[in-house]
Short mmCIF file of C-alpha atoms in Angstrom, two decimals:
data_model
loop_
_atom_site.label_atom_id
_atom_site.label_comp_id
_atom_site.label_asym_id
_atom_site.label_seq_id
_atom_site.Cartn_x
_atom_site.Cartn_y
_atom_site.Cartn_z
CA MET Q 3 86.81 111.41 85.67
CA ALA Q 4 85.87 109.91 89.03
CA GLY Q 5 88.39 107.08 89.06
CA TRP Q 6 91.22 109.36 87.97
CA ARG Q 7 91.33 110.99 91.43
CA LEU Q 8 92.09 114.61 90.61
CA GLY Q 9 90.95 117.71 92.45
CA PHE Q 10 92.36 121.05 93.49
CA ALA Q 11 92.29 123.69 96.17
CA VAL Q 12 92.86 127.42 95.72
CA GLY Q 13 93.46 129.93 98.48
CA ASN Q 14 95.81 132.07 100.51
CA LYS Q 15 99.38 131.03 99.71
CA ASP Q 16 100.31 130.29 103.34
CA LEU Q 17 97.42 127.87 103.59
CA ILE Q 18 98.20 126.28 100.25
CA GLY Q 19 101.86 126.04 101.31
CA ALA Q 20 100.81 124.15 104.44
CA LEU Q 21 98.66 121.82 102.34
CA ALA Q 22 101.61 121.16 100.05
CA LYS Q 23 103.80 120.33 103.07
CA LEU Q 24 101.16 117.94 104.36
CA LYS Q 25 100.88 116.33 100.95
CA THR Q 26 104.66 115.71 100.89
CA TYR Q 27 104.18 113.34 103.78
CA TYR Q 28 100.79 111.96 102.87
CA ASP Q 29 100.66 110.75 99.28
CA TYR Q 30 103.38 112.75 97.53
CA GLY Q 31 101.88 114.24 94.41
CA VAL Q 32 99.39 113.05 91.86
CA PHE Q 33 99.79 110.27 89.26
CA THR Q 34 101.70 112.23 86.60
CA PRO Q 35 99.82 111.36 83.36
CA ILE Q 36 96.60 112.30 85.13
CA GLN Q 37 97.96 115.79 85.79
CA VAL Q 38 98.58 116.14 82.05
CA ALA Q 39 95.03 114.92 81.39
CA GLY Q 40 93.80 117.51 83.90
CA ILE Q 41 95.49 120.29 81.91
CA THR Q 42 93.81 119.03 78.74
CA ALA Q 43 90.45 118.84 80.48
CA LEU Q 44 90.74 122.50 81.48
CA THR Q 45 92.16 123.85 78.23
CA GLY Q 46 90.25 121.77 75.68
CA SER Q 47 86.73 122.27 74.37
CA GLN Q 48 84.17 122.52 77.16
CA GLU Q 49 81.37 121.18 74.92
CA CYS Q 50 81.41 117.83 76.75
CA ILE Q 51 80.30 119.52 79.96
CA LYS Q 52 77.29 121.07 78.19
CA GLU Q 53 76.35 117.67 76.79
CA ILE Q 54 76.62 116.01 80.20
CA VAL Q 55 74.62 118.77 81.88
CA SER Q 56 71.81 118.61 79.32
CA THR Q 57 71.68 114.83 79.73
CA TYR Q 58 71.31 115.17 83.50
CA GLN Q 59 68.70 117.87 83.01
CA ARG Q 60 66.60 115.62 80.71
CA ARG Q 61 66.87 112.78 83.20
CA ARG Q 62 65.90 115.11 86.04
CA ASP Q 63 62.82 116.28 84.12
CA VAL Q 64 61.75 112.72 83.30
CA LEU Q 65 62.21 111.58 86.88
CA VAL Q 66 60.58 114.55 88.64
CA ASN Q 67 57.70 114.81 86.16
CA GLY Q 68 57.19 111.06 86.38
CA LEU Q 69 57.18 110.96 90.18
CA ASN Q 70 54.85 113.97 90.37
CA SER Q 71 52.46 112.29 87.94
CA ILE Q 72 52.16 109.23 90.19
CA GLY Q 73 51.49 111.42 93.22
CA TRP Q 74 54.97 111.65 94.74
CA LYS Q 75 55.27 115.43 94.77
CA MET Q 76 58.60 117.26 94.68
CA GLU Q 77 60.46 120.28 93.26
CA LYS Q 78 63.07 120.06 90.53
CA PRO Q 79 66.63 120.50 91.85
CA ASN Q 80 68.60 123.37 90.30
CA ALA Q 81 71.99 121.69 90.36
CA THR Q 82 73.98 118.48 90.79
CA MET Q 83 73.09 114.99 89.64
CA TYR Q 84 70.98 114.26 92.71
CA LEU Q 85 67.35 114.52 93.64
CA TRP Q 86 66.51 114.95 97.32
CA ALA Q 87 62.97 113.73 97.85
CA LYS Q 88 60.70 113.70 100.87
CA ILE Q 89 59.31 110.22 101.49
CA PRO Q 90 55.51 110.12 100.90
CA GLU Q 91 53.53 110.81 104.08
CA GLU Q 92 52.12 107.28 104.45
CA PHE Q 93 55.66 105.80 104.50
CA GLN Q 94 57.21 108.35 106.88
CA LYS Q 95 56.82 106.20 109.96
CA ILE Q 96 58.99 103.30 108.67
CA GLY Q 97 62.02 105.59 108.28
CA SER Q 98 64.31 106.17 105.31
CA MET Q 99 66.40 103.04 105.79
CA LYS Q 100 63.44 100.62 105.74
CA PHE Q 101 61.78 102.58 102.96
CA SER Q 102 64.93 102.34 100.80
CA LEU Q 103 65.33 98.63 101.49
CA ASP Q 104 61.65 97.99 100.62
CA LEU Q 105 61.97 100.04 97.46
CA LEU Q 106 64.99 97.96 96.42
CA ASP Q 107 63.32 94.71 97.34
CA LYS Q 108 59.86 95.32 95.87
CA ALA Q 109 60.37 97.92 93.15
CA GLU Q 110 63.98 97.05 92.30
CA VAL Q 111 64.98 100.69 92.50
CA ALA Q 112 68.06 101.66 94.50
CA VAL Q 113 68.09 105.01 96.30
CA SER Q 114 70.18 106.30 99.22
CA PRO Q 115 68.39 106.56 102.58
CA GLY Q 116 68.40 110.13 103.92
CA ILE Q 117 69.64 109.01 107.35
CA GLY Q 118 73.05 108.38 105.74
CA PHE Q 119 73.35 112.15 105.30
CA GLY Q 120 72.91 112.92 108.99
CA ARG Q 121 69.94 112.71 111.34
CA PHE Q 122 68.21 115.67 109.70
CA GLY Q 123 68.19 113.63 106.51
CA GLU Q 124 65.68 111.24 108.06
CA GLY Q 125 62.37 111.24 106.18
CA TYR Q 126 64.10 111.71 102.82
CA VAL Q 127 65.80 109.66 100.12
CA ARG Q 128 68.33 110.64 97.49
CA PHE Q 129 67.96 109.63 93.85
CA ALA Q 130 71.06 109.77 91.63
CA LEU Q 131 70.51 110.61 87.96
CA VAL Q 132 72.83 107.87 86.76
CA GLU Q 133 70.40 105.77 84.69
CA ASN Q 134 69.19 106.59 81.17
CA GLU Q 135 65.74 107.97 80.46
CA GLN Q 136 64.31 104.62 79.42
CA ARG Q 137 65.36 102.99 82.66
CA ILE Q 138 64.13 105.97 84.69
CA LYS Q 139 60.69 105.51 83.09
CA GLN Q 140 60.78 101.83 84.03
CA ALA Q 141 61.73 102.79 87.59
CA ILE Q 142 58.76 105.13 87.82
CA LYS Q 143 56.40 102.32 86.75
CA ASN Q 144 57.86 100.07 89.44
CA ILE Q 145 57.64 102.79 92.10
CA LYS Q 146 54.02 103.45 91.15
CA LYS Q 147 53.17 99.80 91.78
CA PHE Q 148 55.06 99.88 95.06
CA LEU Q 149 53.32 103.02 96.33
CA THR Q 150 49.80 101.86 95.50
CA MET T 3 97.12 133.45 110.13
CA GLN T 4 97.14 130.61 112.62
CA LEU T 5 97.62 127.13 111.18
CA ALA T 6 96.91 124.00 113.19
CA LYS T 7 99.66 122.85 115.55
CA ARG T 8 99.95 119.49 113.85
CA VAL T 9 101.10 121.03 110.59
CA LEU T 10 103.32 123.62 112.29
CA ALA T 11 105.14 120.80 114.11
CA VAL T 12 106.13 119.27 110.80
CA LYS T 13 109.38 120.37 109.23
CA PRO T 14 109.58 120.89 105.50
CA SER T 15 111.72 118.21 103.88
CA ALA T 16 115.39 118.89 104.68
CA THR T 17 116.35 117.46 101.32
CA LEU T 18 114.13 119.87 99.44
CA ALA T 19 116.46 122.87 99.71
CA ILE T 20 119.30 121.01 97.97
CA SER T 21 117.17 119.59 95.18
CA ALA T 22 115.54 122.99 94.55
CA GLN T 23 118.98 124.58 94.35
CA ALA T 24 120.21 121.83 92.02
CA LYS T 25 117.26 122.43 89.70
CA GLU T 26 117.95 126.16 89.76
CA LEU T 27 121.58 125.62 88.77
CA ARG T 28 120.63 123.20 86.02
CA LYS T 29 118.19 125.75 84.63
CA LYS T 30 121.04 128.23 84.42
CA GLY T 31 122.84 125.75 82.19
CA GLU T 32 125.27 124.44 84.83
CA ASN T 33 126.48 120.87 84.41
CA VAL T 34 124.99 119.50 87.63
CA ILE T 35 125.52 115.85 88.55
CA ASN T 36 122.59 114.64 90.60
CA LEU T 37 123.27 111.82 93.03
CA SER T 38 120.37 112.76 95.29
CA ALA T 39 117.53 110.96 93.52
CA GLY T 40 115.15 108.77 95.48
CA GLU T 41 113.72 107.05 92.44
CA PRO T 42 114.95 104.65 89.75
CA ASP T 43 116.17 106.43 86.61
CA PHE T 44 114.62 103.70 84.42
CA ALA T 45 111.38 104.12 82.48
CA THR T 46 108.34 102.13 83.56
CA PRO T 47 108.43 98.86 81.54
CA ASP T 48 106.31 98.93 78.36
CA TYR T 49 104.00 96.05 79.29
CA ILE T 50 102.88 98.02 82.34
CA LYS T 51 102.27 101.20 80.35
CA ASP T 52 100.30 99.19 77.77
CA ALA T 53 98.00 97.91 80.51
CA ALA T 54 97.30 101.51 81.54
CA ILE T 55 96.55 102.50 77.95
CA ASN T 56 94.15 99.55 77.65
CA ALA T 57 92.45 100.50 80.90
CA LEU T 58 91.79 103.95 79.44
CA LYS T 59 90.52 102.54 76.15
CA GLU T 60 88.16 100.27 78.03
CA ASN T 61 86.89 103.23 80.07
CA PHE T 62 88.18 101.81 83.30
CA THR T 63 88.11 105.33 84.72
CA LYS T 64 85.49 105.26 87.46
CA TYR T 65 85.63 104.86 91.23
CA THR T 66 86.74 101.42 92.36
CA ASP T 67 86.47 99.66 95.70
CA THR T 68 88.18 101.93 98.27
CA ALA T 69 90.69 99.19 99.13
CA GLY T 70 91.52 98.64 95.45
CA ILE T 71 90.02 96.29 92.86
CA LYS T 72 89.63 92.72 94.06
CA GLU T 73 91.74 91.31 91.21
CA LEU T 74 94.68 93.44 92.28
CA ARG T 75 94.33 92.48 95.95
CA GLU T 76 94.17 88.83 94.87
CA LYS T 77 97.29 89.27 92.80
CA ILE T 78 99.09 90.95 95.71
CA SER T 79 97.95 88.09 97.95
CA LEU T 80 99.49 85.66 95.45
CA LYS T 81 102.68 87.70 95.27
CA LEU T 82 103.05 87.70 99.05
CA LYS T 83 102.60 83.94 99.05
CA LYS T 84 105.01 83.29 96.20
CA ASP T 85 107.78 85.79 97.02
CA ASN T 86 107.50 86.04 100.78
CA ASP T 87 105.81 82.82 101.88
CA LEU T 88 103.09 84.88 103.58
CA ASN T 89 99.38 84.13 103.68
CA TYR T 90 97.22 87.23 103.46
CA SER T 91 93.70 87.10 102.08
CA PRO T 92 92.48 89.97 99.86
CA ARG T 93 90.56 91.26 102.90
CA GLU T 94 93.87 91.68 104.71
CA ILE T 95 95.27 93.89 101.93
CA ILE T 96 94.62 97.54 101.03
CA VAL T 97 95.92 99.37 97.97
CA SER T 98 96.80 103.03 98.56
CA THR T 99 98.04 106.11 96.75
CA GLY T 100 101.69 105.16 97.16
CA ALA T 101 103.36 103.24 99.97
CA LYS T 102 103.51 106.63 101.64
CA GLN T 103 99.75 106.79 102.12
CA ALA T 104 99.76 103.19 103.34
CA LEU T 105 102.36 104.08 105.99
CA TYR T 106 100.57 107.25 106.99
CA ASN T 107 97.20 105.53 107.25
CA ALA T 108 98.69 102.68 109.29
CA LEU T 109 100.09 105.23 111.77
CA MET T 110 96.74 107.06 111.84
CA VAL T 111 94.94 103.82 112.61
CA LEU T 112 97.37 102.60 115.29
CA CYS T 113 98.42 105.72 117.20
CA ASN T 114 96.56 107.89 119.66
CA PRO T 115 97.95 111.36 120.40
CA GLY T 116 100.98 110.98 122.70
CA ASP T 117 101.74 107.37 121.75
CA GLU T 118 105.36 106.65 120.96
CA VAL T 119 106.78 105.32 117.71
CA ILE T 120 110.35 104.00 117.71
CA ILE T 121 112.35 104.91 114.62
CA PRO T 122 115.84 103.46 114.13
CA ALA T 123 118.29 106.12 112.84
CA PRO T 124 119.40 106.88 110.26
CA TYR T 125 115.84 106.80 109.03
CA TRP T 126 113.90 107.73 105.93
CA VAL T 127 113.12 111.46 106.28
CA SER T 128 109.35 111.06 106.28
CA TYR T 129 108.93 108.68 109.24
CA PRO T 130 109.31 111.20 112.08
CA GLU T 131 107.20 113.80 110.28
CA MET T 132 104.40 111.33 109.63
CA VAL T 133 104.48 110.36 113.29
CA ARG T 134 104.20 114.04 114.26
CA LEU T 135 101.31 114.54 111.85
CA VAL T 136 99.32 111.81 113.59
CA GLU T 137 100.16 113.57 116.88
CA ALA T 138 102.29 110.71 118.16
CA ILE T 139 105.87 111.07 119.40
CA PRO T 140 108.85 109.92 117.33
CA VAL T 141 111.45 108.18 119.52
CA VAL T 142 114.75 107.91 117.70
CA LEU T 143 116.82 104.78 118.25
CA PRO T 144 120.51 105.18 117.40
CA THR T 145 122.04 102.12 115.76
CA LYS T 146 125.45 100.43 115.58
CA ASN T 147 126.91 100.07 112.10
CA PHE T 148 123.42 101.20 111.02
CA ARG T 149 121.84 98.04 112.48
CA ILE T 150 119.38 97.82 115.36
CA GLU T 151 120.86 96.53 118.63
CA PRO T 152 118.06 94.49 120.21
CA GLU T 153 118.92 95.36 123.83
CA LYS T 154 118.91 99.09 123.00
CA LEU T 155 115.61 98.70 121.20
CA GLU T 156 114.11 97.07 124.25
CA ARG T 157 115.34 99.91 126.48
CA LYS T 158 113.43 102.43 124.33
CA ILE T 159 110.13 100.65 124.84
CA THR T 160 107.81 102.34 127.34
CA LYS T 161 104.16 101.95 128.27
CA LYS T 162 103.37 104.45 125.53
CA THR T 163 105.19 102.60 122.74
CA LYS T 164 102.77 101.60 120.04
CA VAL T 165 104.80 101.00 116.91
CA ILE T 166 108.35 100.12 115.88
CA ILE T 167 109.30 101.04 112.33
CA LEU T 168 111.49 98.60 110.47
CA ASN T 169 112.87 99.36 107.02
CA SER T 170 114.76 96.55 105.29
CA PRO T 171 116.34 97.00 102.77
CA ALA T 172 116.94 100.41 104.29
CA ASN T 173 117.01 103.93 102.98
CA PRO T 174 119.57 105.63 103.38
CA THR T 175 122.06 102.93 104.41
CA GLY T 176 121.31 99.91 102.20
CA VAL T 177 121.22 97.66 105.28
CA VAL T 178 119.32 94.37 104.86
CA TYR T 179 118.45 92.54 108.08
CA LYS T 180 119.30 88.87 108.41
CA LYS T 181 116.91 86.26 109.70
CA GLU T 182 118.68 85.96 113.08
CA GLU T 183 118.52 89.72 113.61
CA LEU T 184 114.83 89.80 112.70
CA GLU T 185 114.15 86.97 115.12
CA GLU T 186 115.64 88.94 118.00
CA ILE T 187 113.67 92.06 117.04
CA ALA T 188 110.46 90.07 116.60
CA GLU T 189 110.86 88.42 119.98
CA ILE T 190 110.99 91.85 121.65
CA ILE T 191 108.01 93.16 119.66
CA VAL T 192 105.90 90.13 120.55
CA ARG T 193 106.92 90.16 124.22
CA HIS T 194 105.92 93.83 124.55
CA ASN T 195 102.87 93.45 122.34
CA VAL T 196 103.62 96.48 120.16
CA HIS T 197 103.18 96.77 116.40
CA CYS T 198 105.80 96.53 113.71
CA LEU T 199 105.46 98.74 110.66
CA SER T 200 107.62 96.87 108.17
CA ASP T 201 108.49 99.04 105.18
CA GLU T 202 109.65 96.62 102.47
CA ILE T 203 109.51 98.97 99.48
CA TYR T 204 113.09 98.13 98.40
CA GLU T 205 112.50 94.38 98.60
CA LYS T 206 113.43 93.70 94.98
CA ILE T 207 116.51 95.91 94.89
CA ILE T 208 118.89 93.64 96.76
CA TYR T 209 122.44 92.42 96.03
CA ASP T 210 124.88 89.54 96.36
CA ARG T 211 122.05 87.03 96.14
CA ILE T 212 120.89 87.98 99.63
CA LYS T 213 117.29 86.98 100.17
CA HIS T 214 114.83 89.54 101.50
CA ILE T 215 113.03 88.25 104.57
CA SER T 216 109.87 89.85 105.83
CA ILE T 217 109.67 89.91 109.63
CA ALA T 218 106.05 88.75 109.31
CA THR T 219 107.21 85.33 108.10
CA LEU T 220 108.88 84.40 111.39
CA ASN T 221 105.78 83.28 113.29
CA ASP T 222 102.05 83.94 113.57
CA LYS T 223 102.38 86.21 116.60
CA ILE T 224 104.72 88.65 114.89
CA LYS T 225 102.69 88.39 111.68
CA ASN T 226 99.60 89.49 113.55
CA LEU T 227 101.43 92.53 114.97
CA THR T 228 103.06 93.51 111.69
CA ILE T 229 101.71 95.80 109.01
CA LEU T 230 103.68 95.05 105.89
CA ILE T 231 104.14 97.99 103.53
CA ASN T 232 105.20 97.63 99.93
CA GLY T 233 104.51 99.24 96.58
CA PHE T 234 105.28 99.47 92.90
CA SER T 235 107.47 102.59 92.76
CA LYS T 236 110.91 101.09 93.28
CA SER T 237 110.55 97.50 91.94
CA TYR T 238 108.80 98.50 88.73
CA ALA T 239 110.10 102.07 88.32
CA MET T 240 106.59 103.43 88.85
CA THR T 241 107.15 106.33 91.27
CA GLY T 242 104.81 108.79 89.53
CA TRP T 243 101.96 106.27 89.41
CA ARG T 244 101.49 106.55 93.19
CA LEU T 245 100.56 103.02 94.08
CA GLY T 246 101.45 101.07 97.19
CA TYR T 247 99.80 98.62 99.54
CA ALA T 248 99.59 97.37 103.10
CA ALA T 249 98.94 93.86 104.37
CA GLY T 250 98.09 92.98 107.94
CA ASN T 251 95.52 91.99 110.50
CA LYS T 252 92.07 92.50 108.99
CA GLU T 253 90.89 94.85 111.74
CA ILE T 254 93.80 97.19 111.07
CA ILE T 255 93.24 96.97 107.33
CA ALA T 256 89.53 97.67 107.81
CA GLY T 257 90.47 100.75 109.87
CA MET T 258 92.78 101.92 107.11
CA LYS T 259 90.04 101.36 104.55
CA LYS T 260 87.59 103.43 106.57
CA LEU T 261 90.13 106.24 106.83
CA GLN T 262 90.98 106.07 103.13
CA SER T 263 87.30 106.13 102.14
CA HIS T 264 87.03 109.57 103.75
CA SER T 265 90.35 110.99 102.57
CA THR T 266 91.23 109.94 99.03
CA SER T 267 88.77 107.09 98.24
CA CYS T 268 90.14 104.51 95.85
CA PRO T 269 93.61 104.77 94.33
CA ASN T 270 93.65 105.84 90.68
CA SER T 271 91.77 103.23 88.63
CA ILE T 272 94.16 103.26 85.68
CA ALA T 273 97.24 102.85 87.86
CA GLN T 274 95.56 99.86 89.52
CA LYS T 275 95.24 98.09 86.17
CA ALA T 276 98.90 98.89 85.46
CA ALA T 277 99.91 97.42 88.82
CA LEU T 278 97.91 94.30 88.06
CA ALA T 279 99.92 93.91 84.86
CA ALA T 280 103.17 94.62 86.70
CA LEU T 281 102.62 91.71 89.09
CA GLY T 282 101.17 89.42 86.47
CA GLY T 283 103.80 89.96 83.82
CA ASN T 284 107.22 88.52 83.22
CA GLN T 285 109.47 89.68 86.07
CA SER T 286 112.60 89.83 83.91
CA GLU T 287 112.43 93.64 83.76
CA VAL T 288 112.67 93.78 87.55
CA GLU T 289 115.74 91.57 87.43
CA ARG T 290 117.28 93.60 84.61
CA MET T 291 116.99 96.79 86.67
CA ARG T 292 118.27 95.01 89.78
CA LYS T 293 121.35 93.79 87.93
CA GLU T 294 122.02 97.26 86.63
CA PHE T 295 121.80 98.66 90.17
CA GLU T 296 124.21 95.99 91.36
CA LYS T 297 126.71 96.91 88.66
CA ARG T 298 126.44 100.56 89.70
CA ARG T 299 126.83 99.72 93.36
CA ASN T 300 130.00 97.77 92.63
CA PHE T 301 131.36 100.63 90.58
CA LEU T 302 130.44 103.22 93.21
CA THR T 303 131.95 101.36 96.15
CA LYS T 304 135.15 100.76 94.21
CA ARG T 305 135.46 104.46 93.44
CA LEU T 306 134.62 105.49 97.00
CA ASN T 307 137.37 103.24 98.32
CA GLU T 308 139.80 105.42 96.38
CA ILE T 309 138.99 108.46 98.52
CA LYS T 310 141.12 108.59 101.65
CA GLY T 311 139.25 108.85 104.93
CA ILE T 312 135.81 107.98 103.61
CA ILE T 313 133.75 105.50 105.57
CA PHE T 314 130.60 104.23 103.94
CA SER T 315 127.91 101.61 104.29
CA GLU T 316 128.34 98.79 101.76
CA PRO T 317 124.77 98.63 100.40
CA GLU T 318 123.18 95.18 100.53
CA GLY T 319 119.95 96.59 99.12
CA ALA T 320 118.21 99.80 97.94
CA PHE T 321 120.21 102.26 95.83
CA TYR T 322 121.97 104.45 98.35
CA THR T 323 125.15 104.54 100.34
CA PHE T 324 125.53 106.57 103.51
CA LEU T 325 129.02 107.94 104.00
CA SER T 326 131.10 110.03 106.34
CA HIS T 327 134.44 111.75 106.15
CA PRO T 328 136.37 113.72 108.78
CA GLN T 329 135.70 116.90 106.79
CA ILE T 330 131.93 116.49 106.95
CA SER T 331 130.72 117.96 110.22
CA ASP T 332 127.80 120.19 109.24
CA SER T 333 126.31 117.99 106.52
CA LEU T 334 123.86 120.59 105.23
CA ASN T 335 126.60 123.15 104.80
CA PHE T 336 128.90 120.56 103.23
CA ALA T 337 126.21 119.54 100.74
CA LYS T 338 125.50 123.18 99.88
CA GLU T 339 129.16 123.94 99.21
CA LEU T 340 129.58 120.71 97.27
CA LEU T 341 126.72 121.80 95.05
CA GLU T 342 127.97 125.37 94.67
CA LYS T 343 131.62 124.54 94.00
CA GLU T 344 131.47 121.16 92.27
CA LYS T 345 127.87 121.14 91.00
CA LEU T 346 127.30 117.80 92.70
CA ALA T 347 123.94 117.23 94.41
CA VAL T 348 123.80 114.79 97.33
CA VAL T 349 121.53 114.66 100.37
CA PRO T 350 122.84 115.83 103.78
CA GLY T 351 122.72 113.19 106.51
CA ILE T 352 121.01 115.49 108.99
CA GLY T 353 117.71 114.91 107.19
CA PHE T 354 118.02 111.22 108.03
CA GLY T 355 118.77 111.92 111.66
CA LYS T 356 122.53 111.43 111.40
CA GLU T 357 124.87 114.44 111.32
CA GLY T 358 128.29 114.15 109.66
CA TYR T 359 127.03 111.97 106.82
CA LEU T 360 125.86 112.26 103.23
CA ARG T 361 123.54 110.05 101.24
CA ILE T 362 124.70 109.18 97.74
CA SER T 363 122.16 107.67 95.40
CA PHE T 364 123.28 105.37 92.62
CA ALA T 365 120.01 105.63 90.74
CA ALA T 366 122.11 107.35 88.06
CA SER T 367 124.18 106.22 85.08
CA LEU T 368 127.72 104.86 85.50
CA ARG T 369 129.02 107.98 83.78
CA GLU T 370 127.20 110.24 86.25
CA ILE T 371 128.35 108.18 89.22
CA GLY T 372 131.96 108.23 87.97
CA GLU T 373 131.90 111.98 87.37
CA GLY T 374 130.10 112.62 90.66
CA ILE T 375 132.64 110.73 92.74
CA LYS T 376 135.48 112.46 90.89
CA ARG T 377 133.98 115.78 91.95
CA LEU T 378 133.47 114.64 95.53
CA LYS T 379 137.10 113.50 95.71
CA ARG T 380 138.34 116.80 94.29
CA PHE T 381 136.19 118.77 96.72
CA ILE T 382 137.46 116.84 99.73
CA GLU T 383 141.07 117.04 98.62
CA ASN T 384 140.91 120.78 97.91
CA SER T 385 139.25 121.83 101.13
#
């Protein structure tokens, strides 16, 4: 529900009270039908979450197994829809920004350069598990060509 | 527990106490007449709701560009050209979660801590609090007959002045500034090189065939210093959709976009599609609501004239009148007693920076307005 813009905070009532006061002057409440949808999301069947999670898990397995098989070694992440991967040794010196741009240019695979996540992110890239398994397999083929 | 100073400096809404009490009374089954509303009592027009339903069906439910979808910014650009004779490119426009966020973000982008923001009084309750939240200093400018006096405005300007807030048509007085007045104000703003935050949210709710003029239209210099704020809540009866926008110099808009990208990201995707339909559709619904407000205003002012001693602003726009009476000294107390004894909810003037006054909203049916004023008259005559 990314575009719906709905989140929540829970905590000590004085803190939540201060947040509510701030919100009065900032954006004044949340689009009303979306609040109703939020109630339904919480009270309805939670099966959809299981389906989404198992989809991400399959994609994660295909991507990590695939990258490992072409020599780009990494661990499987335990959570989220992201994969945080150390750039192969021989490409370390060009930095995450150049590596990401090259990967986009030559392998047609878009990843996020680690430097965007702070200076300790340098040397890494982030994959997002937002493509289907077929396209992930294609990406691995392209990356293999790029790396060799 | 120690909260940050910036939030401690902010007062809770002065109007909240009355509306909470009114709700409480209504829950108990009391026949409360509510003339305190700050939103149209009409439903959002069907063609706008249909666009939202279609957006959902088409799965238009993901993140959009932080500044809003390009189509909507293009449509707003077109609207500003057509209605206001203003040229803003889509890059000079940002869509926000309500005009409120647009105002807040503009203040965040323009003000450093300690900068001064001039606010003509009576003012909309949120302006001074927003200024405090961005750690700037609200400087209240008293007005004459609720209109800015240019020479007094100029005297309030110091080295620290960064922004002057202009709200026409105005909440709570219904004042609409004329071209000649705006020219004098603009001349001062340009000469002192400060910014004008022009809140034009009530643009479409305007009476007696007066034409709304945006200060930004006067010349390029004032246009470049102005951040125009508008939204969909009042014109299209879309308050709960939370959608507004700002137009201005592209550096300011880029700053607001950067800020928004780290606070709320894009406005709700579905509401954006609805807003696109609102601007693109037949505008007869807007006119229908406007006419209805005009009828109510005429009825209200006629009834108010029947109460001895009442002085009120004849609204040229928006849907409020601001009134005083010799018996109203402590407006909060007066409003509380009016609610307790006559079950009539109005907003005390103190919240708008003007003691001795009340704000009456005519975003209510003729029957409610008639009954409300009857109760006000009885209360004044019996006390």
